[in-house]
Short mmCIF file of C-alpha atoms and ligand atoms in Angstrom, two decimals:
data_model
loop_
_atom_site.label_atom_id
_atom_site.label_comp_id
_atom_site.label_asym_id
_atom_site.label_seq_id
_atom_site.Cartn_x
_atom_site.Cartn_y
_atom_site.Cartn_z
CA UNK A 709 126.09 132.31 99.37
CA UNK A 710 122.47 131.24 98.97
CA UNK A 711 120.98 130.23 102.30
CA UNK A 712 117.44 130.84 101.12
CA UNK A 713 115.26 127.80 101.70
CA UNK A 714 113.95 126.14 98.52
CA UNK A 715 110.30 125.21 98.12
CA UNK A 716 109.54 121.72 96.90
CA UNK A 717 108.88 122.83 93.33
CA UNK A 718 112.09 124.93 93.28
CA UNK A 719 114.33 121.99 94.15
CA UNK A 720 114.45 120.25 90.78
CA UNK A 721 115.29 123.45 88.91
CA UNK A 722 117.99 124.28 91.45
CA UNK A 723 119.51 120.80 91.07
CA UNK A 724 119.49 121.07 87.27
CA UNK A 725 121.07 124.53 87.37
CA UNK A 726 123.77 123.55 89.89
CA UNK A 727 124.64 120.38 87.93
CA UNK A 728 124.90 122.46 84.78
CA UNK A 729 127.08 125.10 86.44
CA UNK A 730 129.46 122.67 88.17
CA UNK A 731 132.75 121.69 86.49
CA UNK A 732 133.29 117.94 86.99
CA UNK A 733 136.52 115.94 87.19
CA UNK A 734 136.38 112.98 84.78
CA UNK A 735 138.37 110.40 86.73
CA UNK A 736 138.63 107.59 84.16
CA UNK A 737 139.03 108.13 80.40
CA UNK A 738 141.04 106.71 77.50
CA UNK A 739 141.81 110.17 76.14
CA UNK A 740 145.21 111.63 75.38
CA UNK A 741 146.18 115.29 75.34
CA UNK A 742 146.74 117.08 72.03
CA UNK A 743 150.49 117.50 72.67
CA UNK A 744 150.88 113.73 72.35
CA UNK A 745 150.17 113.92 68.66
CA UNK A 746 148.11 111.42 66.68
CA UNK A 747 147.50 108.77 69.36
CA UNK A 748 144.38 110.47 70.74
CA UNK A 749 141.07 109.62 69.03
CA UNK A 750 138.74 112.43 67.95
CA UNK A 751 136.42 113.47 65.11
CA UNK A 752 133.40 111.95 63.41
CA UNK A 753 134.96 108.78 61.96
CA UNK A 754 136.37 107.77 65.38
CA UNK A 755 133.06 108.62 67.07
CA UNK A 756 131.12 106.41 64.67
CA UNK A 757 133.58 103.47 64.77
CA UNK A 758 133.56 103.40 68.64
CA UNK A 759 133.61 99.74 69.66
CA UNK A 760 130.19 100.08 71.31
CA UNK A 761 128.77 100.94 67.85
CA UNK A 762 130.74 98.19 66.11
CA UNK A 763 129.05 95.68 68.44
CA UNK A 764 125.66 97.18 67.52
CA UNK A 765 126.46 97.14 63.77
CA UNK A 766 126.81 93.35 63.75
CA UNK A 767 123.28 93.05 65.13
CA UNK A 768 121.77 95.06 62.27
CA UNK A 769 124.01 94.13 59.35
CA UNK A 770 124.90 90.80 57.77
CA UNK A 771 128.53 91.87 57.31
CA UNK A 772 130.90 89.56 59.19
CA UNK A 773 133.49 90.97 61.63
CA UNK A 774 136.20 89.61 59.30
CA UNK A 775 134.80 91.57 56.35
CA UNK A 776 134.21 94.68 58.47
CA UNK A 777 137.68 94.85 60.02
CA UNK A 778 139.20 94.71 56.54
CA UNK A 779 137.48 97.96 55.56
CA UNK A 780 139.15 101.39 55.72
CA UNK A 781 138.24 103.68 58.65
CA UNK A 782 136.12 105.82 56.32
CA UNK A 783 134.32 102.80 54.88
CA UNK A 784 133.66 101.43 58.40
CA UNK A 785 132.19 104.77 59.47
CA UNK A 786 130.06 105.07 56.32
CA UNK A 787 128.67 101.55 56.88
CA UNK A 788 127.87 102.13 60.56
CA UNK A 789 126.35 105.53 59.78
CA UNK A 790 124.08 104.10 57.06
CA UNK A 791 123.12 101.00 59.06
CA UNK A 792 122.55 102.43 62.55
CA UNK A 793 121.70 106.07 61.80
CA UNK A 794 119.94 106.15 58.41
CA UNK A 795 118.41 102.71 57.81
CA UNK A 796 117.47 102.44 61.51
CA UNK A 797 116.64 104.90 64.27
CA UNK A 798 119.59 105.76 66.59
CA UNK A 799 117.82 104.93 69.85
CA UNK A 800 120.66 103.20 71.75
CA UNK A 801 122.79 105.17 74.26
CA UNK A 802 125.87 105.03 72.04
CA UNK A 803 124.11 105.99 68.78
CA UNK A 804 122.18 108.81 70.45
CA UNK A 805 125.52 110.05 71.79
CA UNK A 806 126.86 110.63 68.28
CA UNK A 807 123.68 112.56 67.43
CA UNK A 808 124.23 114.72 70.55
CA UNK A 809 127.82 115.52 69.51
CA UNK A 810 126.78 116.46 65.96
CA UNK A 811 124.01 118.62 67.41
CA UNK A 812 126.45 120.32 69.81
CA UNK A 813 128.42 121.56 66.79
CA UNK A 814 125.29 122.33 64.70
CA UNK A 815 126.17 119.60 62.22
CA UNK A 816 123.54 117.64 60.23
CA UNK A 817 122.26 114.45 61.87
CA UNK A 818 121.03 112.96 58.57
CA UNK A 819 122.36 112.64 55.04
CA UNK A 820 126.04 111.74 54.58
CA UNK A 821 129.12 112.63 56.61
CA UNK A 822 130.70 115.11 54.19
CA UNK A 823 129.96 118.25 56.21
CA UNK A 824 130.87 116.64 59.53
CA UNK A 825 134.19 115.40 58.14
CA UNK A 826 135.02 118.84 56.77
CA UNK A 827 134.18 120.46 60.11
CA UNK A 828 136.40 118.20 62.21
CA UNK A 829 139.20 118.40 59.63
CA UNK A 830 139.14 122.17 60.06
CA UNK A 831 139.62 122.08 63.83
CA UNK A 832 142.84 122.82 65.69
CA UNK A 833 143.04 119.95 68.21
CA UNK A 834 144.26 121.96 71.22
CA UNK A 835 141.54 124.60 70.74
CA UNK A 836 138.97 121.89 69.93
CA UNK A 837 139.86 120.02 73.14
CA UNK A 838 139.24 123.12 75.25
CA UNK A 839 135.90 123.70 73.49
CA UNK A 840 134.88 120.06 73.98
CA UNK A 841 135.73 120.22 77.71
CA UNK A 842 133.72 123.44 77.98
CA UNK A 843 130.70 121.84 76.29
CA UNK A 844 131.05 118.77 78.51
CA UNK A 845 131.34 120.82 81.71
CA UNK A 846 134.56 119.12 82.85
CA UNK A 847 137.67 120.89 84.13
CA UNK A 848 140.04 117.94 83.76
CA UNK A 849 140.18 114.33 82.57
CA UNK A 850 142.28 111.49 83.99
CA UNK A 851 144.05 109.39 81.33
CA UNK A 852 145.01 105.73 81.55
CA UNK A 853 148.57 106.38 80.43
CA UNK A 854 150.53 109.48 80.95
CA UNK A 855 152.85 111.35 78.59
CA UNK A 856 155.54 113.08 80.49
CA UNK A 857 154.66 116.73 80.47
CA UNK A 858 152.07 118.39 82.72
CA UNK A 859 148.83 119.59 81.19
CA UNK A 860 146.13 121.16 83.42
CA UNK A 861 143.33 119.47 81.42
CA UNK A 862 144.78 115.97 81.74
CA UNK A 863 146.06 114.00 84.73
CA UNK A 864 147.95 110.70 84.62
CA UNK A 865 147.17 107.21 85.85
CA UNK A 866 149.56 104.24 85.92
CA UNK A 867 147.66 101.37 84.32
CA UNK A 868 148.89 97.87 85.33
CA UNK A 869 146.87 95.43 83.17
CA UNK A 870 149.86 94.05 81.30
CA UNK A 871 151.80 93.33 84.48
CA UNK A 872 148.96 91.97 86.58
CA UNK A 873 146.97 90.15 83.87
CA UNK A 874 149.46 89.33 81.12
CA UNK A 875 152.81 88.86 82.85
CA UNK A 876 153.57 85.80 80.75
CA UNK A 877 153.43 87.95 77.59
CA UNK A 878 155.29 90.96 78.95
CA UNK A 879 157.90 89.90 81.56
CA UNK A 880 160.59 89.78 78.85
CA UNK A 881 160.10 93.52 78.14
CA UNK A 882 161.21 94.33 81.70
CA UNK A 883 164.06 91.81 81.47
CA UNK A 884 165.24 93.48 78.25
CA UNK A 885 165.25 96.80 80.14
CA UNK A 886 167.66 95.31 82.69
CA UNK A 887 165.25 94.26 85.44
CA UNK A 888 166.06 90.89 87.05
CA UNK A 889 162.60 89.34 86.54
CA UNK A 890 161.40 85.84 85.64
CA UNK A 891 158.30 84.41 83.97
CA UNK A 892 157.46 82.39 87.12
CA UNK A 893 157.96 85.31 89.51
CA UNK A 894 160.98 83.68 91.15
CA UNK A 895 164.16 85.28 92.46
CA UNK A 896 164.06 89.07 92.72
CA UNK A 897 161.04 89.44 90.42
CA UNK A 898 158.75 91.08 92.99
CA UNK A 899 161.40 93.56 94.12
CA UNK A 900 162.37 94.34 90.53
CA UNK A 901 158.75 94.96 89.47
CA UNK A 902 158.49 97.31 92.43
CA UNK A 903 161.64 99.10 91.24
CA UNK A 904 160.19 99.32 87.71
CA UNK A 905 156.93 100.81 88.98
CA UNK A 906 158.70 103.21 91.33
CA UNK A 907 160.58 104.53 88.32
CA UNK A 908 157.32 105.19 86.49
CA UNK A 909 155.78 106.80 89.56
CA UNK A 910 158.74 109.17 89.67
CA UNK A 911 158.35 109.96 85.97
CA UNK A 912 154.55 110.20 85.79
CA UNK A 913 153.48 111.29 89.27
CA UNK A 914 150.20 109.35 88.69
CA UNK A 915 147.05 110.37 90.60
CA UNK A 916 146.30 106.66 91.08
CA UNK A 917 147.22 103.21 89.78
CA UNK A 918 144.58 101.13 87.98
CA UNK A 919 143.85 97.64 86.73
CA UNK A 920 140.92 95.94 85.01
CA UNK A 921 140.29 92.48 86.49
CA UNK A 922 138.26 89.45 85.35
CA UNK A 923 135.01 88.39 87.03
CA UNK A 924 136.99 85.41 88.39
CA UNK A 925 139.42 87.64 90.30
CA UNK A 926 140.12 86.05 93.67
CA UNK A 927 142.08 87.28 96.68
CA UNK A 928 143.89 85.75 98.41
CA UNK A 929 144.99 83.15 95.90
CA UNK A 930 148.39 81.60 95.03
CA UNK A 931 148.73 83.56 91.80
CA UNK A 932 151.41 85.86 90.42
CA UNK A 933 148.77 88.60 90.14
CA UNK A 934 148.09 88.51 93.88
CA UNK A 935 151.81 88.35 94.67
CA UNK A 936 152.42 91.44 92.49
CA UNK A 937 149.56 93.25 94.24
CA UNK A 938 150.75 92.33 97.73
CA UNK A 939 154.52 92.60 97.29
CA UNK A 940 155.03 95.20 94.56
CA UNK A 941 152.00 97.38 93.82
CA UNK A 942 150.19 98.05 97.10
CA UNK A 943 153.38 98.74 99.09
CA UNK A 944 154.28 101.47 96.56
CA UNK A 945 150.74 102.86 96.67
CA UNK A 946 151.01 103.08 100.47
CA UNK A 947 154.53 104.58 100.47
CA UNK A 948 153.58 107.19 97.85
CA UNK A 949 150.01 107.67 99.12
CA UNK A 950 148.55 106.69 95.74
CA UNK A 951 145.10 105.03 95.60
CA UNK A 952 144.58 101.80 93.65
CA UNK A 953 141.66 101.49 91.24
CA UNK A 954 140.31 97.95 90.93
CA UNK A 955 137.80 97.54 88.07
CA UNK A 956 136.40 94.03 88.38
CA UNK A 957 134.02 91.87 86.37
CA UNK A 958 135.26 91.67 82.79
CA UNK A 959 134.92 88.46 80.78
CA UNK A 960 137.58 89.21 78.19
CA UNK A 961 136.89 88.46 74.53
CA UNK A 962 133.78 86.31 74.90
CA UNK A 963 133.62 86.83 71.15
CA UNK A 964 137.23 87.31 69.95
CA UNK A 965 136.06 88.13 66.41
CA UNK A 966 134.71 91.48 67.69
CA UNK A 967 138.16 92.54 68.99
CA UNK A 968 137.77 95.53 71.38
CA UNK A 969 133.98 95.06 71.19
CA UNK A 970 134.31 91.39 72.17
CA UNK A 971 134.42 91.65 75.98
CA UNK A 972 131.53 90.55 78.18
CA UNK A 973 130.59 90.80 81.85
CA UNK A 974 130.47 88.43 84.83
CA UNK A 975 129.41 88.69 88.47
CA UNK A 976 132.48 88.85 90.72
CA UNK A 977 133.00 87.37 94.19
CA UNK A 978 133.41 90.51 96.32
CA UNK A 979 135.01 88.62 99.18
CA UNK A 980 138.20 89.50 97.27
CA UNK A 981 137.48 93.21 97.80
CA UNK A 982 136.61 92.56 101.44
CA UNK A 983 139.91 90.79 102.10
CA UNK A 984 142.03 93.35 100.25
CA UNK A 985 140.47 96.22 102.21
CA UNK A 986 141.07 94.27 105.44
CA UNK A 987 144.66 93.29 104.58
CA UNK A 988 145.58 96.79 103.43
CA UNK A 989 143.65 99.16 105.76
CA UNK A 990 146.05 102.06 105.11
CA UNK A 991 145.70 101.77 101.34
CA UNK A 992 142.84 103.50 99.49
CA UNK A 993 140.82 101.75 96.79
CA UNK A 994 138.68 103.15 93.97
CA UNK A 995 136.36 100.27 93.12
CA UNK A 996 134.18 99.96 90.00
CA UNK A 997 132.38 96.73 89.17
CA UNK A 998 131.05 95.73 85.77
CA UNK A 999 128.15 93.51 86.81
CA UNK A 1000 124.83 95.13 87.75
CA UNK A 1001 124.38 92.21 90.18
CA UNK A 1002 127.43 93.32 92.20
CA UNK A 1003 126.33 96.91 92.79
CA UNK A 1004 124.20 96.64 95.92
CA UNK A 1005 126.81 94.54 97.74
CA UNK A 1006 129.48 97.08 96.74
CA UNK A 1007 127.45 99.70 98.62
CA UNK A 1008 127.38 97.40 101.65
CA UNK A 1009 131.16 96.93 101.49
CA UNK A 1010 131.64 100.69 101.16
CA UNK A 1011 129.75 101.02 104.46
CA UNK A 1012 132.21 98.55 106.04
CA UNK A 1013 135.45 100.00 104.67
CA UNK A 1014 136.12 103.77 104.58
CA UNK A 1015 139.19 103.06 102.42
CA UNK A 1016 136.85 101.85 99.65
CA UNK A 1017 135.42 104.52 97.32
CA UNK A 1018 132.86 103.27 94.76
CA UNK A 1019 133.03 105.11 91.44
CA UNK A 1020 131.19 105.25 88.15
CA UNK A 1021 128.61 103.25 86.25
CA UNK A 1022 131.18 101.44 84.16
CA UNK A 1023 130.88 100.40 80.49
CA UNK A 1024 127.74 98.23 80.08
CA UNK A 1025 126.24 99.96 83.14
CA UNK A 1026 126.46 103.44 81.65
CA UNK A 1027 122.83 103.47 80.47
CA UNK A 1028 120.11 105.58 82.13
CA UNK A 1029 118.06 102.61 83.33
CA UNK A 1030 121.04 101.17 85.26
CA UNK A 1031 122.63 104.49 86.25
CA UNK A 1032 119.35 105.44 87.92
CA UNK A 1033 119.19 102.23 89.98
CA UNK A 1034 122.87 102.40 90.99
CA UNK A 1035 122.83 106.09 91.90
CA UNK A 1036 119.67 105.80 93.97
CA UNK A 1037 120.99 102.86 96.02
CA UNK A 1038 124.34 104.60 96.51
CA UNK A 1039 122.65 107.80 97.79
CA UNK A 1040 120.41 105.74 100.09
CA UNK A 1041 123.33 103.75 101.56
CA UNK A 1042 126.32 106.11 101.25
CA UNK A 1043 124.91 109.64 101.17
CA UNK A 1044 127.28 111.70 99.00
CA UNK A 1045 130.39 109.60 99.83
CA UNK A 1046 130.86 108.09 96.36
CA UNK A 1047 131.73 109.20 92.82
CA UNK A 1048 128.63 108.85 90.61
CA UNK A 1049 130.22 108.66 87.19
CA UNK A 1050 133.24 108.77 84.90
CA UNK A 1051 132.96 109.02 81.13
CA UNK A 1052 135.30 106.18 80.08
CA UNK A 1053 135.53 108.21 76.87
CA UNK A 1054 137.78 106.76 74.17
CA UNK A 1055 137.04 109.48 71.62
CA UNK A 1056 137.44 113.10 72.74
CA UNK A 1057 133.96 114.39 71.83
CA UNK A 1058 132.21 111.54 73.70
CA UNK A 1059 132.62 113.52 76.93
CA UNK A 1060 130.00 115.94 75.56
CA UNK A 1061 127.19 113.39 75.48
CA UNK A 1062 128.38 111.17 78.32
CA UNK A 1063 128.37 114.08 80.78
CA UNK A 1064 125.14 115.57 79.35
CA UNK A 1065 123.50 112.18 79.94
CA UNK A 1066 124.88 112.03 83.49
CA UNK A 1067 123.42 115.46 84.32
CA UNK A 1068 120.08 114.55 82.67
CA UNK A 1069 119.81 111.21 84.52
CA UNK A 1070 120.97 112.49 87.91
CA UNK A 1071 118.76 115.61 88.07
CA UNK A 1072 115.51 113.84 89.03
CA UNK A 1073 117.34 111.40 91.32
CA UNK A 1074 119.10 114.10 93.33
CA UNK A 1075 115.96 116.25 93.34
CA UNK A 1076 113.92 113.37 94.76
CA UNK A 1077 116.48 112.85 97.54
CA UNK A 1078 116.27 116.52 98.54
CA UNK A 1079 112.48 116.49 98.36
CA UNK A 1080 112.37 113.44 100.63
CA UNK A 1081 114.70 115.23 103.06
CA UNK A 1082 112.49 118.32 102.99
CA UNK A 1083 109.35 116.23 103.63
CA UNK A 1084 111.15 114.48 106.49
CA UNK A 1085 111.68 117.83 108.18
CA UNK A 1086 114.93 119.49 107.12
CA UNK A 1087 114.91 122.49 104.80
CA UNK A 1088 117.13 122.46 101.69
CA UNK A 1089 119.09 125.40 100.27
CA UNK A 1090 120.91 125.96 97.01
CA UNK A 1091 124.16 126.00 99.02
CA UNK A 1092 123.42 122.45 100.21
CA UNK A 1093 122.96 121.31 96.61
CA UNK A 1094 126.10 123.09 95.37
CA UNK A 1095 128.22 121.66 98.21
CA UNK A 1096 126.92 118.12 97.61
CA UNK A 1097 127.47 118.23 93.84
CA UNK A 1098 131.01 119.51 94.42
CA UNK A 1099 131.63 116.61 96.77
CA UNK A 1100 130.16 113.99 94.38
CA UNK A 1101 132.02 115.19 91.28
CA UNK A 1102 135.18 116.80 92.64
CA UNK A 1103 136.22 116.71 96.29
CA UNK A 1104 135.56 113.00 96.93
CA UNK A 1105 138.17 112.34 94.24
CA UNK A 1106 140.52 115.18 95.19
CA UNK A 1107 140.54 114.21 98.87
CA UNK A 1108 141.05 110.52 98.04
CA UNK A 1109 144.18 111.20 95.99
CA UNK A 1110 145.67 113.53 98.61
CA UNK A 1111 148.35 112.07 100.90
CA UNK A 1112 146.62 110.45 103.85
CA UNK A 1113 146.48 112.91 106.73
CA UNK A 1114 147.15 111.77 110.31
CA UNK A 1115 143.71 111.44 111.88
CA UNK A 1116 143.28 113.94 114.74
CA UNK A 1117 140.40 113.16 117.11
CA UNK A 1118 138.35 116.24 118.12
CA UNK A 1119 139.17 115.32 121.75
CA UNK A 1120 142.93 115.50 121.02
CA UNK A 1121 142.52 118.93 119.48
CA UNK A 1122 140.76 120.15 122.62
CA UNK A 1123 143.71 119.13 124.85
O1 HDL B 940 139.36 98.53 80.92
C1 HDL B 940 138.76 99.61 80.80
O2 HDL B 940 139.19 100.71 81.23
C2 HDL B 940 137.43 99.56 80.07
O3 HDL B 940 136.80 100.83 80.19
C3 HDL B 940 137.68 99.21 78.61
O4 HDL B 940 138.57 100.18 78.07
C4 HDL B 940 136.42 99.10 77.76
O5 HDL B 940 136.79 98.59 76.51
C5 HDL B 940 135.74 100.43 77.53
O6 HDL B 940 136.13 101.17 76.68
N1 HDL B 940 134.67 100.66 78.27
O7 HDL B 940 133.96 101.79 78.08
ZN1 ZN B 941 138.04 102.34 80.70
#
């Protein structure tokens, strides 16, 4: 316990120390646990060929995407390394992140990749994963797809993009598995998709369900996607007390040639979020939006709907200049009732720099909030800071995924 009151000039140090000491839960990643074998991405060649860096390569090099994607993984990494890290200064968020990972393992940040490749090749993945989580200061990461065996470092999510966004390309897979479904959603399709998902919920025990949605997402609308949400997905989420994560604002493949790096961003109409929260007041929604222009109104909606939990500075927003603006407006409008960040890591070691950057960016923002509070007349202790950081990076998530408790009014308890 530390109830000692902090002076103004002690606050920032206390915030930095408490952020450093806290173990975060990373609620949205594209990582896979070691026991799954070779499907998880890790090591220097995967770090350097991250699709964020591929997008940056094409701005500095005259190689075409067609020529680039025909190269071997090693050749791609060598080209990106030379172009973005040697011939130019790695000043972007994604290039600086690779430097931070190399530095974390005392590897050279200039010259060629020989020593880095030898280092990562020497690592045992299970041990390496634990070391990476330790360096990142995270106790667990939530994956987008689950394998079937429990692992304390990784927790599962049931990702629904193919059902909700690409039913026309995937309905036949369910039909081949014996589910009575149809391309047009007719007949018993909705009930059968619910049965399919209930089977996966039984198998995976997901902490939440998730879907990425386009900037044009509308609700209500006479679409199969909305019918699946209303008739199949959200009823299961309610019955099993599983939150639904809606990540809205993607303009898919604005440049198809760039493949995974080809997606863009668009401002969404948040009346869809408003209506879903109203229509499903017992369901709980993690909401992350891709457009900077949607962020302030998301804070307003979070003030209207307690079943809406804003999370993260997603994808193109995960840069200090935007993270600062989003986090400040969330603190001002929501206090600590939101989840500031997730890593969205695709390559294991990215959690090291993504979480270091989060701590570095949030320290002055949180410190300023406490200093304002102190100037307004309420003292601040290290216990306050520790409790608030735990809420921001752990218990807001943990409480949201717990089965909904019956609300007991203080008056009732007194009776
Ligand atoms: O849909 C998502 O979960 C996004 O995060 C995409 O995976 C995106 O390509 C990404 O990696 N963002 O960081
Ligand atoms: Zn993601």
